[in-house]
């Protein structure tokens, strides 16, 4: 149970790029990083508008001298301080992730970056190489993957309860962009513009989340080939898709599907992962994250509840409150952040092997998300053909 105990020696001096006032995800990053005292917000270049960013930093309680006009100024100034930041979070639109993360790594900072990590696999691999060379941690914000019931699902697969895994069905299909809301919403406008969003909209923005969750639950599955089709139901969004379907074949013989959409009219998030084995299945849904449905063939279906003693000890370790109370997105993100902090400290101590068993979305997960999107786009744009995964 997490109850105020910090497992690192000190709070990590931390900065943010983006996540400014009114941004969609900035508050979630701050909540998650600050919740258990693992990070200490000291600096920021929070906004494209330097004045607004500075005011916001002061509002958050920062020293005005450490509210910077841009990330380059921040990295240079913080590097020159004996008490400078050690880690930075990048919570800006997708087109800036690569240059900002690269600059941060070159300035010797650990990075927590939003997804998709970059536009291309080559860029993601470049970041991976720089991080490895410098012994730095890159965490990627696949937030819900830190939820305890994802851990439980992974344990049920690992201990053979489901049998041999045959089918994985992934879904992240909301309805919030069923109409061209981008006219009134700046945060949606950049998402449907390739210059800011990259080669995809919903594949990168949404589908990479359940993709990573499935990798956590079924770490032994490797995609062998995939086929994708994508559509722009709001025509002005072309060439970016607001709906896509992906078929996947894994090298074990298992198969997978992924439906991702922003035009699933009437739906809320609808992020679901179902894993089907030869004996039974598990299903997790982000709208009811505290429950995991376990179905064993020939037995009544069970709804496993977070916090109950019948769960695996590892799925109880990150609880903050007893069963019956909901834990959700903020808690899952906070779970990832304490693991990021443990990884950062282990790397700074020169002992990365200390965290070799720790489950968190690192740079490899970031690379994989970008690689998957690249393959999906290649398949879809070739007319929906099978492409080998490499
Ligand atoms: P947003 O448009 O709501 O906010 C972006 C923020 O970044 C704004 O404050 C803007 O002023 C600032 N900004 C932009 N460029 C900047 C720069 N060069 N320097 C400093 N600040 C800059 O966007 P958002 O919805 O918060 O998305 C940001 C990122 O987070 C995107 O990559 C998105 O995909 C990701 N995201 C992830 C999740 C998740 O669940 N992990 C959820 C939402 C968004």
Short mmCIF file of C-alpha atoms and ligand atoms in Angstrom, two decimals:
data_model
loop_
_atom_site.label_atom_id
_atom_site.label_comp_id
_atom_site.label_asym_id
_atom_site.label_seq_id
_atom_site.Cartn_x
_atom_site.Cartn_y
_atom_site.Cartn_z
CA UNK A 1 0.00 0.00 0.00
CA UNK A 2 1.38 3.40 -0.96
CA UNK A 3 0.98 5.66 2.03
CA UNK A 4 3.46 8.51 1.99
CA UNK A 5 6.60 6.38 2.03
CA UNK A 6 9.09 7.50 -0.60
CA UNK A 7 11.38 4.76 -1.92
CA UNK A 8 13.99 7.14 -3.35
CA UNK A 9 16.63 9.08 -1.43
CA UNK A 10 15.37 12.48 -2.52
CA UNK A 11 12.71 14.16 -4.59
CA UNK A 12 13.89 14.68 -8.16
CA UNK A 13 14.20 18.35 -9.14
CA UNK A 14 11.87 18.52 -12.08
CA UNK A 15 10.80 20.85 -14.87
CA UNK A 16 8.09 20.92 -17.51
CA UNK A 17 7.97 21.97 -21.13
CA UNK A 18 4.38 22.63 -22.15
CA UNK A 19 1.44 21.59 -20.02
CA UNK A 20 0.59 25.27 -19.60
CA UNK A 21 -2.58 26.83 -18.33
CA UNK A 22 -5.63 25.33 -20.00
CA UNK A 23 -3.69 22.51 -21.64
CA UNK A 24 -5.36 19.14 -21.67
CA UNK A 25 -2.72 17.00 -19.99
CA UNK A 26 -0.44 19.33 -18.01
CA UNK A 27 -2.42 19.03 -14.79
CA UNK A 28 -2.40 15.23 -14.95
CA UNK A 29 1.42 15.24 -15.23
CA UNK A 30 1.75 17.55 -12.24
CA UNK A 31 -0.73 15.55 -10.17
CA UNK A 32 1.04 12.29 -10.93
CA UNK A 33 4.58 13.54 -10.40
CA UNK A 34 3.87 15.46 -7.22
CA UNK A 35 1.41 13.11 -5.57
CA UNK A 36 3.88 10.93 -3.66
CA UNK A 37 6.74 13.39 -3.32
CA UNK A 38 8.98 11.74 -5.90
CA UNK A 39 9.34 14.90 -7.97
CA UNK A 40 9.69 18.54 -6.99
CA UNK A 41 8.61 21.09 -9.60
CA UNK A 42 11.33 23.73 -9.83
CA UNK A 43 11.26 25.14 -13.37
CA UNK A 44 9.17 25.37 -16.49
CA UNK A 45 8.76 26.63 -20.03
CA UNK A 46 5.07 25.96 -19.82
CA UNK A 47 3.63 27.73 -22.80
CA UNK A 48 4.19 28.84 -26.36
CA UNK A 49 3.31 32.30 -25.08
CA UNK A 50 6.24 33.17 -22.75
CA UNK A 51 4.30 35.72 -20.71
CA UNK A 52 1.40 33.39 -20.10
CA UNK A 53 3.85 30.60 -19.27
CA UNK A 54 5.70 32.77 -16.75
CA UNK A 55 2.48 33.87 -15.04
CA UNK A 56 1.36 30.29 -14.82
CA UNK A 57 4.67 29.16 -13.29
CA UNK A 58 4.42 31.87 -10.66
CA UNK A 59 0.84 30.79 -9.98
CA UNK A 60 2.16 27.27 -9.40
CA UNK A 61 4.55 28.69 -6.81
CA UNK A 62 7.78 28.65 -8.84
CA UNK A 63 10.62 31.15 -8.59
CA UNK A 64 9.88 33.66 -11.40
CA UNK A 65 13.53 33.40 -12.51
CA UNK A 66 12.94 29.73 -13.24
CA UNK A 67 9.89 30.30 -15.45
CA UNK A 68 11.58 30.38 -18.83
CA UNK A 69 10.59 31.80 -22.19
CA UNK A 70 11.51 28.59 -24.05
CA UNK A 71 12.96 25.16 -23.45
CA UNK A 72 16.40 25.99 -24.87
CA UNK A 73 16.83 28.82 -22.38
CA UNK A 74 15.59 26.57 -19.59
CA UNK A 75 17.97 23.71 -20.34
CA UNK A 76 20.97 26.07 -20.58
CA UNK A 77 20.12 28.00 -17.41
CA UNK A 78 19.23 24.93 -15.36
CA UNK A 79 22.43 23.11 -16.44
CA UNK A 80 24.44 26.01 -15.09
CA UNK A 81 22.85 25.79 -11.61
CA UNK A 82 24.14 23.48 -8.89
CA UNK A 83 20.51 22.93 -7.92
CA UNK A 84 19.25 22.62 -11.52
CA UNK A 85 16.51 20.23 -12.62
CA UNK A 86 17.42 16.56 -13.18
CA UNK A 87 14.38 15.56 -15.17
CA UNK A 88 11.95 17.27 -17.53
CA UNK A 89 8.49 16.36 -18.74
CA UNK A 90 7.58 17.15 -22.34
CA UNK A 91 3.83 17.80 -22.61
CA UNK A 92 3.64 19.70 -25.89
CA UNK A 93 2.06 18.86 -29.27
CA UNK A 94 3.60 15.87 -31.05
CA UNK A 95 5.78 17.74 -33.55
CA UNK A 96 7.97 19.10 -30.76
CA UNK A 97 8.62 15.85 -28.86
CA UNK A 98 11.68 14.87 -30.84
CA UNK A 99 13.59 18.18 -30.79
CA UNK A 100 12.73 18.92 -27.16
CA UNK A 101 13.52 15.42 -25.88
CA UNK A 102 16.75 15.37 -27.88
CA UNK A 103 17.82 18.74 -26.49
CA UNK A 104 16.95 17.63 -22.97
CA UNK A 105 18.97 14.42 -23.24
CA UNK A 106 21.93 16.34 -24.67
CA UNK A 107 21.65 18.68 -21.67
CA UNK A 108 21.96 15.60 -19.42
CA UNK A 109 18.33 15.47 -18.31
CA UNK A 110 16.12 12.46 -17.81
CA UNK A 111 12.88 12.87 -19.76
CA UNK A 112 9.24 11.92 -19.35
CA UNK A 113 7.71 12.44 -22.77
CA UNK A 114 4.20 12.38 -24.09
CA UNK A 115 3.16 9.95 -26.78
CA UNK A 116 3.66 9.46 -29.63
CA UNK A 117 7.35 9.83 -28.79
CA UNK A 118 8.31 11.05 -32.29
CA UNK A 119 7.01 11.13 -35.87
CA UNK A 120 9.39 8.44 -37.20
CA UNK A 121 11.06 5.29 -35.91
CA UNK A 122 14.43 6.71 -36.99
CA UNK A 123 13.93 9.68 -34.67
CA UNK A 124 12.80 7.43 -31.80
CA UNK A 125 15.85 5.18 -32.27
CA UNK A 126 18.06 8.26 -32.25
CA UNK A 127 16.64 9.25 -28.85
CA UNK A 128 17.09 5.70 -27.62
CA UNK A 129 20.76 5.74 -28.65
CA UNK A 130 21.44 9.10 -26.98
CA UNK A 131 19.70 8.02 -23.76
CA UNK A 132 21.65 4.74 -23.67
CA UNK A 133 24.95 6.44 -24.35
CA UNK A 134 24.39 8.93 -21.53
CA UNK A 135 22.74 6.59 -19.04
CA UNK A 136 19.52 8.60 -18.99
CA UNK A 137 15.95 7.42 -18.49
CA UNK A 138 13.14 8.24 -20.92
CA UNK A 139 9.65 7.47 -19.67
CA UNK A 140 6.60 7.61 -21.92
CA UNK A 141 3.16 8.65 -20.65
CA UNK A 142 1.10 5.54 -21.34
CA UNK A 143 -0.72 6.48 -18.16
CA UNK A 144 -3.33 3.81 -17.56
CA UNK A 145 -0.72 1.08 -17.96
CA UNK A 146 0.20 1.86 -14.34
CA UNK A 147 -3.19 0.72 -13.05
CA UNK A 148 -3.15 -2.21 -10.65
CA UNK A 149 -5.74 -4.20 -12.62
CA UNK A 150 -3.43 -4.17 -15.65
CA UNK A 151 -0.83 -5.74 -13.37
CA UNK A 152 -3.41 -8.37 -12.33
CA UNK A 153 -4.22 -9.16 -15.96
CA UNK A 154 -0.50 -9.57 -16.68
CA UNK A 155 -0.18 -11.98 -13.74
CA UNK A 156 -3.14 -14.05 -14.95
CA UNK A 157 -1.47 -14.44 -18.33
CA UNK A 158 1.95 -15.15 -16.80
CA UNK A 159 0.67 -17.85 -14.43
CA UNK A 160 -1.20 -19.66 -17.21
CA UNK A 161 -4.72 -19.05 -15.87
CA UNK A 162 -5.92 -18.14 -19.37
CA UNK A 163 -4.00 -20.92 -21.12
CA UNK A 164 -2.26 -20.23 -24.40
CA UNK A 165 -3.03 -16.73 -25.70
CA UNK A 166 -4.96 -16.83 -28.96
CA UNK A 167 -6.67 -13.48 -29.51
CA UNK A 168 -6.08 -9.88 -28.42
CA UNK A 169 -8.73 -7.26 -29.12
CA UNK A 170 -7.88 -3.63 -28.53
CA UNK A 171 -10.12 -0.63 -28.70
CA UNK A 172 -9.84 3.09 -28.00
CA UNK A 173 -12.79 4.65 -29.74
CA UNK A 174 -14.35 7.81 -28.36
CA UNK A 175 -17.03 9.95 -29.93
CA UNK A 176 -15.89 13.43 -28.94
CA UNK A 177 -14.74 14.38 -32.44
CA UNK A 178 -17.72 13.04 -34.37
CA UNK A 179 -18.14 16.52 -35.81
CA UNK A 180 -15.49 19.03 -36.89
CA UNK A 181 -15.03 20.39 -33.37
CA UNK A 182 -11.52 21.51 -34.31
CA UNK A 183 -13.03 24.79 -35.51
CA UNK A 184 -13.52 25.79 -31.86
CA UNK A 185 -10.89 23.66 -30.12
CA UNK A 186 -7.17 24.47 -30.54
CA UNK A 187 -6.19 21.17 -28.83
CA UNK A 188 -8.18 19.25 -31.46
CA UNK A 189 -7.02 21.48 -34.33
CA UNK A 190 -3.36 20.50 -34.03
CA UNK A 191 -4.32 16.83 -33.66
CA UNK A 192 -5.80 16.76 -37.18
CA UNK A 193 -2.94 18.71 -38.81
CA UNK A 194 -0.03 16.51 -39.98
CA UNK A 195 2.46 19.33 -39.37
CA UNK A 196 1.71 19.08 -35.63
CA UNK A 197 0.27 15.59 -35.16
CA UNK A 198 2.57 13.60 -37.45
CA UNK A 199 1.61 10.83 -39.85
CA UNK A 200 -1.56 9.82 -37.99
CA UNK A 201 -4.29 11.09 -35.72
CA UNK A 202 -6.15 8.36 -33.81
CA UNK A 203 -3.56 5.62 -34.40
CA UNK A 204 -0.89 7.63 -32.59
CA UNK A 205 -3.08 9.65 -30.26
CA UNK A 206 -5.30 6.84 -29.01
CA UNK A 207 -4.39 3.35 -30.20
CA UNK A 208 -0.84 3.43 -28.87
CA UNK A 209 -2.34 3.33 -25.34
CA UNK A 210 -4.08 -0.08 -25.55
CA UNK A 211 -1.23 -1.31 -27.73
CA UNK A 212 1.18 -0.72 -24.83
CA UNK A 213 -1.26 -2.15 -22.28
CA UNK A 214 -1.48 -5.32 -24.37
CA UNK A 215 2.32 -5.49 -24.40
CA UNK A 216 2.31 -5.30 -20.60
CA UNK A 217 -0.32 -8.04 -20.31
CA UNK A 218 1.17 -10.27 -23.02
CA UNK A 219 4.92 -9.49 -23.09
CA UNK A 220 5.70 -12.60 -25.15
CA UNK A 221 3.62 -11.62 -28.18
CA UNK A 222 5.57 -10.13 -31.10
CA UNK A 223 3.71 -8.77 -34.12
CA UNK A 224 4.67 -10.65 -37.28
CA UNK A 225 2.61 -8.63 -39.74
CA UNK A 226 -0.33 -6.23 -39.77
CA UNK A 227 -2.98 -4.77 -42.02
CA UNK A 228 -4.59 -1.39 -41.47
CA UNK A 229 -7.31 0.66 -43.08
CA UNK A 230 -7.97 4.24 -42.06
CA UNK A 231 -10.68 6.77 -42.87
CA UNK A 232 -11.33 10.48 -42.41
CA UNK A 233 -15.09 10.59 -41.78
CA UNK A 234 -14.77 14.33 -41.22
CA UNK A 235 -13.33 14.90 -44.68
CA UNK A 236 -11.34 18.01 -43.82
CA UNK A 237 -9.12 15.84 -41.59
CA UNK A 238 -7.63 13.96 -44.54
CA UNK A 239 -4.94 12.74 -44.88
CA UNK A 240 -5.17 12.09 -41.14
CA UNK A 241 -7.63 9.46 -40.03
CA UNK A 242 -10.34 9.82 -37.43
CA UNK A 243 -11.08 6.08 -37.57
CA UNK A 244 -8.89 3.04 -38.19
CA UNK A 245 -8.98 -0.75 -37.97
CA UNK A 246 -5.90 -2.90 -37.63
CA UNK A 247 -5.49 -6.67 -37.95
CA UNK A 248 -2.39 -8.17 -36.42
CA UNK A 249 -0.76 -11.59 -36.52
CA UNK A 250 1.73 -12.49 -33.82
CA UNK A 251 4.64 -14.85 -34.21
CA UNK A 252 3.09 -17.34 -31.75
CA UNK A 253 0.10 -17.83 -34.06
CA UNK A 254 -2.09 -15.53 -31.96
CA UNK A 255 -4.08 -12.82 -33.73
CA UNK A 256 -5.16 -9.33 -32.75
CA UNK A 257 -7.45 -6.51 -33.79
CA UNK A 258 -7.46 -2.85 -32.89
CA UNK A 259 -10.29 -0.40 -33.50
CA UNK A 260 -9.50 3.21 -32.82
CA UNK A 261 -11.76 6.14 -33.49
CA UNK A 262 -12.63 9.69 -32.57
CA UNK A 263 -16.02 9.44 -34.30
CA UNK A 264 -17.59 6.62 -32.28
CA UNK A 265 -20.61 8.87 -31.78
CA UNK A 266 -22.16 8.57 -28.37
CA UNK A 267 -19.23 6.74 -26.82
CA UNK A 268 -17.11 8.11 -24.02
CA UNK A 269 -13.54 6.71 -23.96
CA UNK A 270 -14.22 3.06 -24.74
CA UNK A 271 -10.63 2.03 -24.21
CA UNK A 272 -10.83 -1.73 -23.81
CA UNK A 273 -8.39 -4.59 -23.89
CA UNK A 274 -9.57 -8.21 -24.10
CA UNK A 275 -7.13 -11.10 -24.08
CA UNK A 276 -8.46 -14.52 -24.98
CA UNK A 277 -6.58 -17.71 -24.14
CA UNK A 278 -7.33 -21.39 -24.66
CA UNK A 279 -8.93 -21.66 -21.15
CA UNK A 280 -10.33 -18.22 -20.52
CA UNK A 281 -10.26 -14.47 -21.11
CA UNK A 282 -9.68 -11.21 -19.28
CA UNK A 283 -11.18 -7.87 -20.20
CA UNK A 284 -10.34 -4.41 -18.85
CA UNK A 285 -12.12 -1.19 -19.65
CA UNK A 286 -10.81 2.25 -18.73
CA UNK A 287 -14.28 3.53 -17.84
CA UNK A 288 -14.42 0.93 -15.05
CA UNK A 289 -10.71 0.58 -14.30
CA UNK A 290 -11.14 -1.01 -10.86
CA UNK A 291 -12.79 -4.11 -12.29
CA UNK A 292 -11.21 -6.83 -14.35
CA UNK A 293 -13.52 -9.35 -15.94
CA UNK A 294 -12.21 -12.90 -15.76
CA UNK A 295 -14.05 -15.54 -17.72
CA UNK A 296 -12.99 -19.17 -17.53
CA UNK A 297 -14.72 -21.44 -20.02
CA UNK A 298 -17.45 -23.47 -18.31
CA UNK A 299 -17.43 -21.36 -15.13
CA UNK A 300 -19.47 -18.30 -14.15
CA UNK A 301 -17.82 -15.03 -15.19
CA UNK A 302 -16.04 -13.20 -12.36
CA UNK A 303 -15.57 -9.51 -11.78
CA UNK A 304 -12.30 -9.04 -9.90
CA UNK A 305 -12.16 -5.86 -7.84
CA UNK A 306 -9.10 -3.75 -7.14
CA UNK A 307 -7.80 -4.00 -3.58
CA UNK A 308 -9.21 -7.44 -2.80
CA UNK A 309 -6.95 -10.03 -1.17
CA UNK A 310 -7.56 -12.60 -3.90
CA UNK A 311 -5.44 -10.51 -6.30
CA UNK A 312 -1.75 -11.11 -6.91
CA UNK A 313 0.40 -9.35 -4.24
CA UNK A 314 2.00 -7.23 -6.97
CA UNK A 315 -1.45 -6.02 -8.03
CA UNK A 316 -2.07 -4.89 -4.44
CA UNK A 317 1.32 -3.25 -3.86
CA UNK A 318 0.37 0.06 -5.49
CA UNK A 319 -2.99 0.53 -3.79
CA UNK A 320 -3.51 3.86 -2.07
CA UNK A 321 -6.87 3.08 -0.54
CA UNK A 322 -8.81 -0.04 0.33
CA UNK A 323 -11.11 -1.97 -1.94
CA UNK A 324 -14.46 -0.45 -2.76
CA UNK A 325 -13.09 3.02 -3.35
CA UNK A 326 -12.20 3.79 -6.95
CA UNK A 327 -8.66 4.42 -8.11
CA UNK A 328 -8.30 5.64 -11.65
CA UNK A 329 -6.30 7.66 -14.08
CA UNK A 330 -4.47 9.91 -11.59
CA UNK A 331 -3.41 6.96 -9.45
CA UNK A 332 -2.27 4.94 -12.45
CA UNK A 333 -0.18 7.87 -13.66
CA UNK A 334 1.28 8.35 -10.17
CA UNK A 335 2.25 4.67 -10.11
CA UNK A 336 4.21 5.18 -13.31
CA UNK A 337 5.85 8.29 -11.92
CA UNK A 338 7.23 6.60 -8.82
CA UNK A 339 8.67 3.91 -11.08
CA UNK A 340 10.19 6.59 -13.33
CA UNK A 341 11.76 8.09 -10.18
CA UNK A 342 13.15 4.74 -9.04
CA UNK A 343 14.63 4.20 -12.51
CA UNK A 344 16.15 7.68 -12.58
CA UNK A 345 17.78 7.21 -9.19
CA UNK A 346 19.13 3.78 -10.12
CA UNK A 347 20.68 5.23 -13.28
CA UNK A 348 22.18 8.16 -11.39
CA UNK A 349 23.67 5.70 -8.90
CA UNK A 350 25.23 3.80 -11.83
CA UNK A 351 23.13 0.74 -10.97
CA UNK A 352 20.48 0.45 -13.73
CA UNK A 353 20.22 -3.29 -13.10
CA UNK A 354 18.50 -2.40 -9.81
CA UNK A 355 15.35 -1.63 -11.81
CA UNK A 356 15.61 -4.36 -14.43
CA UNK A 357 12.40 -5.99 -13.16
CA UNK A 358 10.47 -2.75 -12.77
CA UNK A 359 7.55 -2.44 -15.19
CA UNK A 360 7.17 1.01 -16.74
CA UNK A 361 6.90 2.42 -20.27
CA UNK A 362 10.45 3.39 -21.11
CA UNK A 363 12.13 4.38 -24.34
CA UNK A 364 11.60 0.92 -25.89
CA UNK A 365 7.84 1.34 -25.44
CA UNK A 366 8.08 4.76 -27.05
CA UNK A 367 9.98 3.37 -30.02
CA UNK A 368 7.50 0.52 -30.38
CA UNK A 369 4.49 2.85 -30.45
CA UNK A 370 6.04 4.93 -33.22
CA UNK A 371 7.09 1.83 -35.16
CA UNK A 372 3.56 0.40 -34.96
CA UNK A 373 1.97 3.63 -36.20
CA UNK A 374 4.47 3.79 -39.06
CA UNK A 375 3.56 0.25 -40.16
CA UNK A 376 -0.17 0.97 -39.86
CA UNK A 377 0.11 4.09 -42.01
CA UNK A 378 2.22 2.25 -44.59
CA UNK A 379 -0.36 -0.54 -44.80
CA UNK A 380 -3.36 1.78 -44.98
CA UNK A 381 -1.84 4.10 -47.54
CA UNK A 382 -0.94 1.15 -49.77
CA UNK A 383 -4.66 0.29 -49.88
CA UNK A 384 -4.94 -1.85 -46.75
CA UNK A 385 -2.37 -4.54 -47.42
CA UNK A 386 -0.47 -6.88 -45.11
CA UNK A 387 2.94 -5.48 -44.20
CA UNK A 388 5.65 -7.47 -42.48
CA UNK A 389 6.59 -6.05 -39.15
CA UNK A 390 10.25 -5.21 -38.82
P1 LIG B 1 -2.72 21.19 -25.62
O1 LIG B 1 -2.77 21.81 -26.96
O2 LIG B 1 -3.94 21.17 -24.76
O3 LIG B 1 -1.56 21.88 -24.75
C1 LIG B 1 -0.25 22.01 -25.24
C2 LIG B 1 0.53 22.90 -24.28
O4 LIG B 1 1.89 22.97 -24.72
C3 LIG B 1 0.03 24.35 -24.25
O5 LIG B 1 0.15 24.82 -22.93
C4 LIG B 1 1.02 25.08 -25.18
O6 LIG B 1 1.13 26.46 -24.93
C5 LIG B 1 2.29 24.35 -24.85
N1 LIG B 1 3.33 24.40 -25.86
C6 LIG B 1 3.21 24.13 -27.18
N2 LIG B 1 4.41 24.22 -27.79
C7 LIG B 1 5.31 24.57 -26.82
C8 LIG B 1 6.70 24.81 -26.82
N3 LIG B 1 7.42 24.73 -27.93
N4 LIG B 1 7.27 25.15 -25.64
C9 LIG B 1 6.55 25.25 -24.51
N5 LIG B 1 5.23 25.01 -24.45
C10 LIG B 1 4.62 24.68 -25.60
O7 LIG B 1 -2.18 19.73 -25.86
P2 LIG B 1 -2.45 18.44 -24.96
O8 LIG B 1 -3.74 17.85 -25.32
O9 LIG B 1 -2.17 18.75 -23.53
O10 LIG B 1 -1.36 17.45 -25.55
C11 LIG B 1 0.00 17.60 -25.31
C12 LIG B 1 0.68 16.25 -25.55
O11 LIG B 1 0.15 15.33 -24.62
C13 LIG B 1 0.41 15.67 -26.93
O12 LIG B 1 1.56 15.01 -27.40
C14 LIG B 1 -0.70 14.66 -26.70
O13 LIG B 1 -0.65 13.58 -27.61
C15 LIG B 1 -0.38 14.20 -25.31
N6 LIG B 1 -1.53 13.70 -24.55
C16 LIG B 1 -1.40 12.54 -23.90
C17 LIG B 1 -2.42 12.03 -23.13
C18 LIG B 1 -2.17 10.75 -22.40
O14 LIG B 1 -3.12 10.12 -21.94
N7 LIG B 1 -0.93 10.33 -22.24
C19 LIG B 1 -3.63 12.70 -23.06
C20 LIG B 1 -3.76 13.94 -23.71
C21 LIG B 1 -2.69 14.42 -24.44
#
